[in-house]
Short mmCIF file of C-alpha atoms in Angstrom, two decimals:
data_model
loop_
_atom_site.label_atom_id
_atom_site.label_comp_id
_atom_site.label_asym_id
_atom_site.label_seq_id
_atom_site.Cartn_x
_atom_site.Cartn_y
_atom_site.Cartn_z
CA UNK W 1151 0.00 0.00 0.00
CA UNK W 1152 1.21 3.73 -0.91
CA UNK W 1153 1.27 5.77 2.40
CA UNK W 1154 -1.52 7.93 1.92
CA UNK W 1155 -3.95 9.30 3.88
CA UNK W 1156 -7.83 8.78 2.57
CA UNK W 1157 -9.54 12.29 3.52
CA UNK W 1158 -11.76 12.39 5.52
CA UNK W 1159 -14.73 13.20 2.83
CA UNK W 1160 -13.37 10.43 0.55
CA UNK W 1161 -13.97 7.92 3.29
CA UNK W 1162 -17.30 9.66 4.06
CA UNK W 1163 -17.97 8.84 0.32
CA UNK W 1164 -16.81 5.31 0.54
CA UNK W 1165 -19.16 4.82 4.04
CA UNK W 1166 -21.82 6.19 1.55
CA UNK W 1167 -21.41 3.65 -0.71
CA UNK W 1168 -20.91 0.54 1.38
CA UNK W 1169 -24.61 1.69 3.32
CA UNK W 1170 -25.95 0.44 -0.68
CA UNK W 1171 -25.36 -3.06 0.88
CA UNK W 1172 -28.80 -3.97 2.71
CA UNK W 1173 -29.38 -5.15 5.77
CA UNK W 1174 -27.84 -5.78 9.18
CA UNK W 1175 -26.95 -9.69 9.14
CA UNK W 1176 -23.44 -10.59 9.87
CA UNK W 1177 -23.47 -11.71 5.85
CA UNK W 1178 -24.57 -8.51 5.01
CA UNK W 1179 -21.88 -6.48 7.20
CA UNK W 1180 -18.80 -8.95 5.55
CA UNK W 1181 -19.79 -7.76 2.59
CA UNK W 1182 -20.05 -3.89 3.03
CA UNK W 1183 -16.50 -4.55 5.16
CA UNK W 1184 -15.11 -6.21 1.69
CA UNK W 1185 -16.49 -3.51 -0.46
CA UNK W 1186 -15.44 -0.55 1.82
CA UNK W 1187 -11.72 -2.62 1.83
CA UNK W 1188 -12.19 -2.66 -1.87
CA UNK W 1189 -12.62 1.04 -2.70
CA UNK W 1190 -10.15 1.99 -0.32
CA UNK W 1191 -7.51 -0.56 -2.34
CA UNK W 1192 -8.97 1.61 -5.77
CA UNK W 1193 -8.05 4.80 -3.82
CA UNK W 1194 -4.90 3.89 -2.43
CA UNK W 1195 -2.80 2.15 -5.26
CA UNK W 1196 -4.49 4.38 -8.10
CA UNK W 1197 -1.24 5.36 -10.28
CA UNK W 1198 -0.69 9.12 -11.38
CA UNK W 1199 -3.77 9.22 -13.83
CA UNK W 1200 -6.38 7.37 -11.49
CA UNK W 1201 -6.44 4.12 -12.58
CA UNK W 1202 -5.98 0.96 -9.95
CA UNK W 1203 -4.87 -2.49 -11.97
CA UNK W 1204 -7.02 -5.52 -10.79
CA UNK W 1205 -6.28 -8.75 -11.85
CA UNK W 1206 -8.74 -11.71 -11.15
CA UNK W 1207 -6.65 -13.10 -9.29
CA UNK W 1208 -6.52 -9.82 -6.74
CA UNK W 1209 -10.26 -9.94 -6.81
CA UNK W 1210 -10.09 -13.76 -5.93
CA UNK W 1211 -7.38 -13.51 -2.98
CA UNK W 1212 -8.55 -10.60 -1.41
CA UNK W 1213 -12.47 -9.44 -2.58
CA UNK W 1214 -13.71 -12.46 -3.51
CA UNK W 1215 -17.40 -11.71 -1.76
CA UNK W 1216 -17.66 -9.59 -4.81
CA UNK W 1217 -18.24 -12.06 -6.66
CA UNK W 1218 -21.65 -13.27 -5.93
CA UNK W 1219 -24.55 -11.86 -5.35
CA UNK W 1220 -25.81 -9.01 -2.88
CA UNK W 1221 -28.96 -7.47 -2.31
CA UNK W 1222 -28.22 -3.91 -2.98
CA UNK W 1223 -30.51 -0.95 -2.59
CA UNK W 1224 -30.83 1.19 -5.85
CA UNK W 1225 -33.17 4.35 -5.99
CA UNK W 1226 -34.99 2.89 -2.91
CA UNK W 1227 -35.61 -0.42 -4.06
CA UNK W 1228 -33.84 -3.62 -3.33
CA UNK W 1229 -32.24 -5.35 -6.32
CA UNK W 1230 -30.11 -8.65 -5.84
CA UNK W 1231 -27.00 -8.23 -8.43
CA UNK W 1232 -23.81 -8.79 -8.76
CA UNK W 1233 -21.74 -5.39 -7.49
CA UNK W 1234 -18.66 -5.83 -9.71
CA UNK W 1235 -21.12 -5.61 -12.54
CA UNK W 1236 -23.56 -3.36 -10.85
CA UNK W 1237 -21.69 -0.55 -9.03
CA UNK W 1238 -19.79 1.24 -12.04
CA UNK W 1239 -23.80 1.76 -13.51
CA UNK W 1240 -24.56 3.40 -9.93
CA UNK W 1241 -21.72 5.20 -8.56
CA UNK W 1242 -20.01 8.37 -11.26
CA UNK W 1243 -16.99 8.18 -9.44
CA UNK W 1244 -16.51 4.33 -10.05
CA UNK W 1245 -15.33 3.47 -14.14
CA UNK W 1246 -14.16 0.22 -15.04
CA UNK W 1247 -12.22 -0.78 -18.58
CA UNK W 1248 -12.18 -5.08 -18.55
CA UNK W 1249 -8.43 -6.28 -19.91
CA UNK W 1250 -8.09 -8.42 -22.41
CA UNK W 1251 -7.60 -12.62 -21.73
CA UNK W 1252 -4.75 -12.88 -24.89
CA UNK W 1253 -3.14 -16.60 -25.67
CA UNK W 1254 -0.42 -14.75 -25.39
CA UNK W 1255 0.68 -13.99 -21.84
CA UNK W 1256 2.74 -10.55 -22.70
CA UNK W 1257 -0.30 -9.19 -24.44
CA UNK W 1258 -2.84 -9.85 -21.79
CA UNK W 1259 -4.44 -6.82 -19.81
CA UNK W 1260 -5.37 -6.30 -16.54
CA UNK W 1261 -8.85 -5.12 -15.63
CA UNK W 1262 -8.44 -1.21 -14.19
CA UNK W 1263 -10.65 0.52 -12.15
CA UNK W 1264 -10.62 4.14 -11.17
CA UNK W 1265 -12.33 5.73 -7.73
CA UNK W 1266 -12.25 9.69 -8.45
CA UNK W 1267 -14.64 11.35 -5.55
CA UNK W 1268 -16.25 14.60 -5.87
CA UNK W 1269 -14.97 17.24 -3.24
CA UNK W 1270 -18.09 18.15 -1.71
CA UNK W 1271 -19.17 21.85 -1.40
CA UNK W 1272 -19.36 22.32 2.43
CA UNK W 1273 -15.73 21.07 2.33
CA UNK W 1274 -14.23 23.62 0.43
CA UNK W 1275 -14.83 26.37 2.74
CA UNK W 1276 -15.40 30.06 2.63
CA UNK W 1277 -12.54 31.34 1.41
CA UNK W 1278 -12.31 33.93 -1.12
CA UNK W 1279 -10.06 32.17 -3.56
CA UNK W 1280 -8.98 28.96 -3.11
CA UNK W 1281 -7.19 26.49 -5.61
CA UNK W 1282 -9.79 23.56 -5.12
CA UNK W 1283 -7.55 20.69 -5.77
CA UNK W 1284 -4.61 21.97 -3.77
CA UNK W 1285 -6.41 24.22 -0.91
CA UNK W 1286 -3.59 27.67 -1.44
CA UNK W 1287 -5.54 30.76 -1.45
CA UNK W 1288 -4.84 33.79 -3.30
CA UNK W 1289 -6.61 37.31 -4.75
CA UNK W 1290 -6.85 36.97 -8.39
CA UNK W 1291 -4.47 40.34 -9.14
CA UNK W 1292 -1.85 37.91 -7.24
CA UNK W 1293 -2.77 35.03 -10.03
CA UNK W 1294 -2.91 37.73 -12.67
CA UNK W 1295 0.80 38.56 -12.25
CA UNK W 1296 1.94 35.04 -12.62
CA UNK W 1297 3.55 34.91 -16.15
CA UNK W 1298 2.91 31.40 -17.08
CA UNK W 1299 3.57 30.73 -20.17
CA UNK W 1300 0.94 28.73 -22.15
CA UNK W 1301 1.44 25.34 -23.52
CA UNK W 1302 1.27 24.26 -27.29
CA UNK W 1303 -1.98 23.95 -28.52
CA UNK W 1304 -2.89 20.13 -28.02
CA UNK W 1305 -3.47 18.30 -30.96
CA UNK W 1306 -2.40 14.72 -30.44
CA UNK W 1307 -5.61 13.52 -31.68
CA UNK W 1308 -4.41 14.13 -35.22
CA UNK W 1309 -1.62 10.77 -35.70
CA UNK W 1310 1.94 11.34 -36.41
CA UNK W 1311 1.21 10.18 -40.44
CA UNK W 1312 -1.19 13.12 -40.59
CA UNK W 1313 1.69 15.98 -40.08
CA UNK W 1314 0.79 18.38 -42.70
CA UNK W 1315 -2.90 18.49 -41.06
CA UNK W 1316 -1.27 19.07 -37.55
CA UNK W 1317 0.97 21.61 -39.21
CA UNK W 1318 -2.34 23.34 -41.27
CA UNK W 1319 -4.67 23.06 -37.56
CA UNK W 1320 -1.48 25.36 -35.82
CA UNK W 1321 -1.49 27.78 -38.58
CA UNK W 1322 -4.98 28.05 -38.71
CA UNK W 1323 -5.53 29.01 -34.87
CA UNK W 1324 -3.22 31.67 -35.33
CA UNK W 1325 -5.91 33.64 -37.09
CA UNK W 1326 -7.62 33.34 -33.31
CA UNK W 1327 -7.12 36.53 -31.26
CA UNK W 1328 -5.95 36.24 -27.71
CA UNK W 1329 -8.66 35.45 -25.30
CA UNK W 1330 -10.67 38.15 -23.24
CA UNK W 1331 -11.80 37.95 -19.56
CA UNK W 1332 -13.88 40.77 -18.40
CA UNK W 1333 -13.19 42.76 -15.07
CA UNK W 1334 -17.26 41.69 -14.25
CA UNK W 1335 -16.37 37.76 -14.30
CA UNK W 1336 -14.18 38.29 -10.79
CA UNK W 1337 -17.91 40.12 -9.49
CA UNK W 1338 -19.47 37.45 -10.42
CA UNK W 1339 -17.20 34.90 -9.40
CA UNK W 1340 -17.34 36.27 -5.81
CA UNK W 1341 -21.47 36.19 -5.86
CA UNK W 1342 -21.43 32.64 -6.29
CA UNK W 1343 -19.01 31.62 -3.28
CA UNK W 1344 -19.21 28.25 -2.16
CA UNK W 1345 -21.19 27.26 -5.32
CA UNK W 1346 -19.88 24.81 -7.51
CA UNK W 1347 -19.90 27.25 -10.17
CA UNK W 1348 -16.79 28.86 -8.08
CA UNK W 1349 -14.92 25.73 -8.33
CA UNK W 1350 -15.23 26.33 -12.58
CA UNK W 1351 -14.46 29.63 -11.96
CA UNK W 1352 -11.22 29.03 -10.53
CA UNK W 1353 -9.73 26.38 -12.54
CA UNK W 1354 -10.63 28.84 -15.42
CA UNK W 1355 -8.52 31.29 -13.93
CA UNK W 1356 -5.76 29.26 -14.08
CA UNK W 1357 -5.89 29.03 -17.83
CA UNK W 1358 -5.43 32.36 -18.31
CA UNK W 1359 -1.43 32.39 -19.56
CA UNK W 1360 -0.13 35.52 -19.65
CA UNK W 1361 -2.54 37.45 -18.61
CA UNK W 1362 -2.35 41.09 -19.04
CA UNK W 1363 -5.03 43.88 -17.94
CA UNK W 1364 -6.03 46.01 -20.88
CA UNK W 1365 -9.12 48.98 -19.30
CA UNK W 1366 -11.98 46.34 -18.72
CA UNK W 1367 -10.39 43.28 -20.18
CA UNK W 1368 -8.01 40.75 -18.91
CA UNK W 1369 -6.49 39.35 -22.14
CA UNK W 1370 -4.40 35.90 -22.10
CA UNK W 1371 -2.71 33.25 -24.44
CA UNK W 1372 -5.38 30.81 -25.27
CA UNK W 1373 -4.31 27.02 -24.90
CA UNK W 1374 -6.73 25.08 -27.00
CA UNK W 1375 -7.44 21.68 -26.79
CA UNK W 1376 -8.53 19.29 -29.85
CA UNK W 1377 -11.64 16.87 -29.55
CA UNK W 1378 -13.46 14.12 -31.40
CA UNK W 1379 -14.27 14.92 -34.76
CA UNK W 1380 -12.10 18.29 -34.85
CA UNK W 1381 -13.41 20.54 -32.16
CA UNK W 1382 -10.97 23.33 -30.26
CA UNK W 1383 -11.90 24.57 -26.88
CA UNK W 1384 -10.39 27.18 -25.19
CA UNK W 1385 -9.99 26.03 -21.52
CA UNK W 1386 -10.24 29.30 -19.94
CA UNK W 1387 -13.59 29.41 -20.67
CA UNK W 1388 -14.69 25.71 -21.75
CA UNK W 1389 -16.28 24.58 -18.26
CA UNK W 1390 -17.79 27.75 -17.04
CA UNK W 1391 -22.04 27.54 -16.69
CA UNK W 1392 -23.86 29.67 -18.41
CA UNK W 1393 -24.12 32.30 -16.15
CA UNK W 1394 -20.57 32.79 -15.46
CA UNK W 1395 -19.49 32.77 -19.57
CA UNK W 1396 -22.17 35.99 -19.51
CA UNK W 1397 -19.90 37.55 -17.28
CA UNK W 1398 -16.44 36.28 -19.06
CA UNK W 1399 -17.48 37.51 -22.49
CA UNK W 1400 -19.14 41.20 -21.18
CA UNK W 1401 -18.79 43.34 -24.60
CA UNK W 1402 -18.20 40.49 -26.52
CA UNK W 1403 -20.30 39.49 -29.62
CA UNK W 1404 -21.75 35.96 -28.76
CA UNK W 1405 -21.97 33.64 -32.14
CA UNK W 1406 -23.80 30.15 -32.02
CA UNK W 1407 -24.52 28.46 -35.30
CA UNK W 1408 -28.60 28.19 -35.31
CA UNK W 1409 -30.18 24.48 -35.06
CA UNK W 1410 -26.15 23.66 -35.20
CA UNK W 1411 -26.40 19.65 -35.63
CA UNK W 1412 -29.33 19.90 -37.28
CA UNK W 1413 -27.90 21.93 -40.10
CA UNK W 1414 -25.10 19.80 -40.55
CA UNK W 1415 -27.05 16.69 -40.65
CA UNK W 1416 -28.99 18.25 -43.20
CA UNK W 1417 -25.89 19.33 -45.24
CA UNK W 1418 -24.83 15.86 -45.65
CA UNK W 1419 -28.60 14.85 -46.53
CA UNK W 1420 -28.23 16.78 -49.41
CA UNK W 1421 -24.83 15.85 -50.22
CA UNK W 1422 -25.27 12.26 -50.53
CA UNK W 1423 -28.86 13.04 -52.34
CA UNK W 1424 -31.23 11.55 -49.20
CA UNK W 1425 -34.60 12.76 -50.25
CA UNK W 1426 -35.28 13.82 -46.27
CA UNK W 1427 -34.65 17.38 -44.12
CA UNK W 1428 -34.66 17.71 -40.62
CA UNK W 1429 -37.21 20.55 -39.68
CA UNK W 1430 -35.90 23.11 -36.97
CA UNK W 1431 -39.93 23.10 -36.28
CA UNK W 1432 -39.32 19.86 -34.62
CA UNK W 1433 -38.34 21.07 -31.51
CA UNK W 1434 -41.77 23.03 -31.62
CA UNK W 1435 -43.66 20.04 -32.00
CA UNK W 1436 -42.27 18.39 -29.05
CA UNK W 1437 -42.64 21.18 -26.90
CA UNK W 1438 -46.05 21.52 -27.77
CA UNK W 1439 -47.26 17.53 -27.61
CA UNK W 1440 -45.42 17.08 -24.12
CA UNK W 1441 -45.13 20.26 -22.75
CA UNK W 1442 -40.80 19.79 -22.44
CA UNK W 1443 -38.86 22.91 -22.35
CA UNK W 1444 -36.67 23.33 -25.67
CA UNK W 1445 -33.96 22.68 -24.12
CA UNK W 1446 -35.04 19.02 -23.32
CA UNK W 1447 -37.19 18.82 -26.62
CA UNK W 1448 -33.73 19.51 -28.51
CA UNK W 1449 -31.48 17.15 -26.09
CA UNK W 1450 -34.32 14.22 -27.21
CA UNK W 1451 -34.19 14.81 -30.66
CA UNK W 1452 -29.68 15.08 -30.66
CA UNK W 1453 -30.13 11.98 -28.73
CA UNK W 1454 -32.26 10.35 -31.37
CA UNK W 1455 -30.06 11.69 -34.07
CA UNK W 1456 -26.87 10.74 -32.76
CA UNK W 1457 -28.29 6.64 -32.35
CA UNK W 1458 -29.17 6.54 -36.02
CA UNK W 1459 -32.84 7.12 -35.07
CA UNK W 1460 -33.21 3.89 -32.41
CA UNK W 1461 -35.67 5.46 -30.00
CA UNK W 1462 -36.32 3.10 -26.97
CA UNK W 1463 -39.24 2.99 -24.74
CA UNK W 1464 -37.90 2.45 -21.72
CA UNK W 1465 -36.96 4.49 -18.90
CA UNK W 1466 -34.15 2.83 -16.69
CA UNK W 1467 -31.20 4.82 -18.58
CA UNK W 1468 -30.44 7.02 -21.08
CA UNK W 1469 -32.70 9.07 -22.70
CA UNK W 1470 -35.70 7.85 -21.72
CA UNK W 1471 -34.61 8.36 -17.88
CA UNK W 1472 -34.36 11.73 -18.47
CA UNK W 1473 -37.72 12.28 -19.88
CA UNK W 1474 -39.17 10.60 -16.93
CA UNK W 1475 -37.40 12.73 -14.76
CA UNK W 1476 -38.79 15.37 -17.08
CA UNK W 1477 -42.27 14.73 -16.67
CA UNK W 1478 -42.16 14.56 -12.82
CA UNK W 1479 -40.89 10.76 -12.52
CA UNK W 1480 -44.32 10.05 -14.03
CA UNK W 1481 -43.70 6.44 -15.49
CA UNK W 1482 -47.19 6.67 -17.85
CA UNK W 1483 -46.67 10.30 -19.20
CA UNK W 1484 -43.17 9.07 -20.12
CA UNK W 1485 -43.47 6.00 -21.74
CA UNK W 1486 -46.46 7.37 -23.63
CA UNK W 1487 -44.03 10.11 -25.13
CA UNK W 1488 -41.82 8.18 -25.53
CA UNK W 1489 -43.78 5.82 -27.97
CA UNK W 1490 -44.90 8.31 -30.23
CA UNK W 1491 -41.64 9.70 -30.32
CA UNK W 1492 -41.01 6.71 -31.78
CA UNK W 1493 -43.24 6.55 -33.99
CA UNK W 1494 -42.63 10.10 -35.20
CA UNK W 1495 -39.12 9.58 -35.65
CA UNK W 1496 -39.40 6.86 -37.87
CA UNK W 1497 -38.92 8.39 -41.30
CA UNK W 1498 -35.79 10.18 -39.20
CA UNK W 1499 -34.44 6.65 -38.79
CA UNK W 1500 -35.02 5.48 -42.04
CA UNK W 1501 -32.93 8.47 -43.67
CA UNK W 1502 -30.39 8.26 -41.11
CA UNK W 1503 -29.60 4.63 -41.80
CA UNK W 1504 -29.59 5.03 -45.55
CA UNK W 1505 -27.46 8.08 -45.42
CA UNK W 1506 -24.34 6.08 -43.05
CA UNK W 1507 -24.88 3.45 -45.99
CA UNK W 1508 -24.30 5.92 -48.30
CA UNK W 1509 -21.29 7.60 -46.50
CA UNK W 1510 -19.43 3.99 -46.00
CA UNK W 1511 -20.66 3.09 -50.31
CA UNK W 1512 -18.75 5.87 -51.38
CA UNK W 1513 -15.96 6.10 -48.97
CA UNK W 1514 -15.12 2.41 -50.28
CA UNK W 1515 -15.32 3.37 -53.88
CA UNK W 1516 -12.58 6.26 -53.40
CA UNK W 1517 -10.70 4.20 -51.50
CA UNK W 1518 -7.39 3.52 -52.95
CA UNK W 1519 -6.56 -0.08 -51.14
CA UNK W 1520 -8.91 -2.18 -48.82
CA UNK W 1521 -6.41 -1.39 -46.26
CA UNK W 1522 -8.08 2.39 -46.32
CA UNK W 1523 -11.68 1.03 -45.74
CA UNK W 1524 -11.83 1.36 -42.10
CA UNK W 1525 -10.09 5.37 -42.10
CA UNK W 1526 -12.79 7.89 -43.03
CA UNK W 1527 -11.97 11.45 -43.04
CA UNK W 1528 -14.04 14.34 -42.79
CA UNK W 1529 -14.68 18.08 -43.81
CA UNK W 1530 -11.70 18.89 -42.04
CA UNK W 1531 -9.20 16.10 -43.09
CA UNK W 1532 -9.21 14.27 -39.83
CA UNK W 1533 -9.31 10.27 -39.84
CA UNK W 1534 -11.62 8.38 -37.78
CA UNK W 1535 -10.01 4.70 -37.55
CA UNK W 1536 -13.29 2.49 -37.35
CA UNK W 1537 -11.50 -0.55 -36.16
CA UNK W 1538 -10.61 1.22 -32.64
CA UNK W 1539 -10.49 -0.72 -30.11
CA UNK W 1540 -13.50 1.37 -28.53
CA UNK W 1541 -15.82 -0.26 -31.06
CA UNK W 1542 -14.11 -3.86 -30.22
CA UNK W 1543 -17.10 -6.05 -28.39
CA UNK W 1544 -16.49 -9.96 -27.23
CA UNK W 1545 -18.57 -12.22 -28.28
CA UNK W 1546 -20.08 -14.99 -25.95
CA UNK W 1547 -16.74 -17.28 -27.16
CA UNK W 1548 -14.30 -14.51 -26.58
CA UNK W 1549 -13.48 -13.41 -29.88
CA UNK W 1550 -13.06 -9.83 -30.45
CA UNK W 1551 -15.78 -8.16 -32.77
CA UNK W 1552 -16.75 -4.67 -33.79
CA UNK W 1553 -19.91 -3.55 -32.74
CA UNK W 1554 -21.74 -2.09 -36.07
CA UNK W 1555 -23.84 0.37 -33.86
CA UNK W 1556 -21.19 2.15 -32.22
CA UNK W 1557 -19.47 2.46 -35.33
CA UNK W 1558 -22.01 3.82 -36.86
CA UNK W 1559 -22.63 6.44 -34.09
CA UNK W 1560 -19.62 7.58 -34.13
CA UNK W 1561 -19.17 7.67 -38.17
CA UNK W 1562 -22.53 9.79 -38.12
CA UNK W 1563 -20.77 12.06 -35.39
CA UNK W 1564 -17.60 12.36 -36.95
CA UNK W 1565 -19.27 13.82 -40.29
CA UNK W 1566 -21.14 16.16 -38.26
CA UNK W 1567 -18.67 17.67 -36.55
CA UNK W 1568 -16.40 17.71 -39.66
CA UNK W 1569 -19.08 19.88 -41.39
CA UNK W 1570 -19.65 21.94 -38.58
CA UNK W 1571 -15.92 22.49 -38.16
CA UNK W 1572 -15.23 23.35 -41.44
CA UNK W 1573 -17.73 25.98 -41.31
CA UNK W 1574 -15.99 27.53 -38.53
CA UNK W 1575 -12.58 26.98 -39.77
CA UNK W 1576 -13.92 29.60 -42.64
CA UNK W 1577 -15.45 32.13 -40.40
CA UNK W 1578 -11.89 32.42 -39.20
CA UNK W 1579 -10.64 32.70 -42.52
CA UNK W 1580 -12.73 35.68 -43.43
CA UNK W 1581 -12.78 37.65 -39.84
CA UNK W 1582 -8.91 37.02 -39.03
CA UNK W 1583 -8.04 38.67 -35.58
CA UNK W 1584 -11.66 39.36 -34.80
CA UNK W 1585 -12.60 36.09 -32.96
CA UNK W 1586 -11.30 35.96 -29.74
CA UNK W 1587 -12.42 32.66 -28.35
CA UNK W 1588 -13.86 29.35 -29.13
CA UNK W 1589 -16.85 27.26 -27.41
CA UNK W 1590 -18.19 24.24 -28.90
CA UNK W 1591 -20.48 25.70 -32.35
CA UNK W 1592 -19.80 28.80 -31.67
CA UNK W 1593 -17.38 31.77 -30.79
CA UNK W 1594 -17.13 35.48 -29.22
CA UNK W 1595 -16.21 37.91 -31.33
CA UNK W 1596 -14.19 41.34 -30.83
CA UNK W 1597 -16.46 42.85 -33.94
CA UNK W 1598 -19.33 42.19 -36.29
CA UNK W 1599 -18.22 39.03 -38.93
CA UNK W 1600 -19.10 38.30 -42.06
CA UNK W 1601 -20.68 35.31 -42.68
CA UNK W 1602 -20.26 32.36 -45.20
CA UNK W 1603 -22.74 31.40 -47.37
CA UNK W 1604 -23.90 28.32 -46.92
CA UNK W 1605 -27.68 26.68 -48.42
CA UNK W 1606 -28.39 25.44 -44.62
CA UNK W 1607 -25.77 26.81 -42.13
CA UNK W 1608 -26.11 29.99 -40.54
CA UNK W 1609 -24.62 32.04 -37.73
CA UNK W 1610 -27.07 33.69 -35.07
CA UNK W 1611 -25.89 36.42 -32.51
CA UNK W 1612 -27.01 35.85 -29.23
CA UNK W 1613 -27.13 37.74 -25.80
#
């Protein structure tokens, strides 16, 4: 065992999750003894990144009640499970990866689990600033004067064989302007002590690399970071809520592209000659049959999109737990929406599935080699390997498989994003200097742009 010391709100977490074990029977009390000596093994030999190596044989030797069955207690009602399976569905701070069982014993892999509690909020205190991972407290003129210097924009996502793509993705962020803080985010920062927001609020603060002020501006050094499918985010200002990016970007001109995914999906409906649109109006419709808020209308409709259409009526996960939720944990209302959504997203599905068809059809005839049919770039020129080993399922005889669906998903969400990004990509192009930070669809902007034209994307200012 490493010598650390558990805090004392990580083993108040732990205690928290042992008490899912029912019951007071000297069986029952083993077992929440083995789990709580389990979680605190997670905790204790976790390497640098999180991440605890379990071997069978660990689990065997030393936890081996976890492997039977317990009765457990889940939303208030008893379920009898098995908690290695169970627990990473219940707990966020619990994730588990399996390992591989190879014929070959220098290419098998260990199972790895990873126990990351959540600070809570009474714990951090009431101090005015204060670093929340390492507790030092400072005014932010002090952090202000700190001449960090920022790192190199991350794009490791892009492979080593795709260098003249990393080398065009560096040049074009240049055109980016350095990022802009105003003096009103510190106000508002200090209105919202100990919220979590604060805890955002600070680690934003510490992405701002040379910060300098400039009359009601802090400017800084961005330090972007590359995502799936060819998104940049600025980390001074990814994370914030809504409220507090308000604040950040006083003065600012706010720029979202309007009905963003559905405009893309659209783009490549057209593209590949699908005889089907996505209507904005849909959101509308939802709203108006269930009585949602847009904001959930639009989050069930993405959520539909981005699984090729497959709408499921149920309401233990996913989607369809939200909507319950939604509709005031009324199991009735929810299912009922949930089966005409179905039904209404049919012709959705149908589209959707012919247009990945289409995508993979043609991909394969301007393929060069076979060797090439699994790589499929997008607007942007980034490669999205299919045969990742994220999309690798076992089958019931152990051999490794790719799970269609998942490739599919993230095909579909690839060529989105592409589109989406390549959009952007040009805004900078024509507006160099005048964009000053970058949030998902969207940027802030130090003037008025000018706009591509495009038959279904546009850009919408907002407030």
């Amino acid at each position: 065992m490493n010598n650390r010391k558990i805090p004392k709100w990580t083993y108040d977490r732990i205690q928290e999750i042992c008490n899912m074990v029912v019951d007071n029977g000297q069986m029952q009390i083993n077992r929440r003894q083995c789990l709580r000596r389990f979680l605190t093994h997670i905790w204790l030999e976790s390497e640098e990144n999180g991440w605890t190596i379990i071997t069978k044989r660990t689990i065997r030797t030393d936890f081996n009640a976890l492997g039977r069955r317990w009765w457990i207690l889940v939303k208030g009602k008893r379920m009898n499970a098995y908690p290695l399976k169970i627990l990473p569905k219940l707990i966020p701070e619990l994730e588990f990866h399996a390992g591989k069982a190879a014929k070959d014993s220098k290419k098998r892999k260990s199972d790895r689990w990873l126990f990351d509690p959540k600070r809570p909020i009474d714990d951090i205190g009431q101090l005015l600033l204060a670093d929340v991972d390492t507790g030092e407290t400072f005014d932010v003129w002090t952090l202000l004067k700190k001449t960090g210097k920022a790192p190199q924009h991350n794009v490791d996502l892009i492979p080593k064989s795709q260098y003249e793509l990393k080398k065009r993705e560096k040049q074009w962020l240049k055109g980016v302007s350095r990022g802009r803080m105003h003096m009103r985010f510190i106000e508002q920062l200090k209105e919202h002590i100990p919220m979590p927001y604060y805890k955002q609020g600070i680690r934003s603060l510490n992405h701002l690399y040379n910060a300098k002020a400039e009359g009601d501006y802090v400017t800084y050094d961005h330090t972007y970071k590359l995502t799936f499918g060819g998104r940049f985010y600025d980390k001074a200002y990814q994370n914030l809520p809504g409220d507090l990016k308000t604040a950040f970007r006083t003065g600012l001109l706010n720029y979202d592209i309007a009905g963003c995914s559905l405009a893309c999906l659209n783009t490549l409906f057209a593209r590949y000659d699908i005889d089907y649109r996505v209507d904005s109006a849909l959101y509308q419709t939802i709203m108006e049959k269930s009585g949602l808020e847009r904001k959930q209308s639009k989050l069930l409709v993405l959520a539909t999109i981005y699984k090729i259409g497959k709408v499921t009526v149920g309401i233990q996960n996913g989607i369809g737990e939200d909507v319950y939720h939604w509709l005031g944990n009324n199991e009735a209302e929810a299912k009922k929406l949930l089966t005409w959504w179905k039904q209404q997203a049919k012709p959705l599905r149908i589209a959707l599935g012919r247009l990945v068809r289409r995508i993979k059809r043609q991909h394969r005839k301007n393929c060069a080699s076979p060797r090439q049919y699994n790589l499929y770039p997008n607007d942007i020129g980034l490669v999205l390997n299919l045969k990742q080993e994220k999309y690798e399922r076992k089958d019931d005889n152990g051999s490794i498989t790719y799970s269609k669906f998942a490739q599919n998903k993230g095909l579909l969400t690839h060529m989105v994003t592409g589109i989406e990004q390549a959009y952007i990509r040009e805004v900078i192009r024509l507006n160099p200097g005048k964009i000053c930070m970058l949030d998902h669809d969207g940027f802030a902007a130090i003037d008025e742009i000018i706009q591509p034209e495009h038959e279904f994307i546009r850009l919408e200012l907002k407030t």
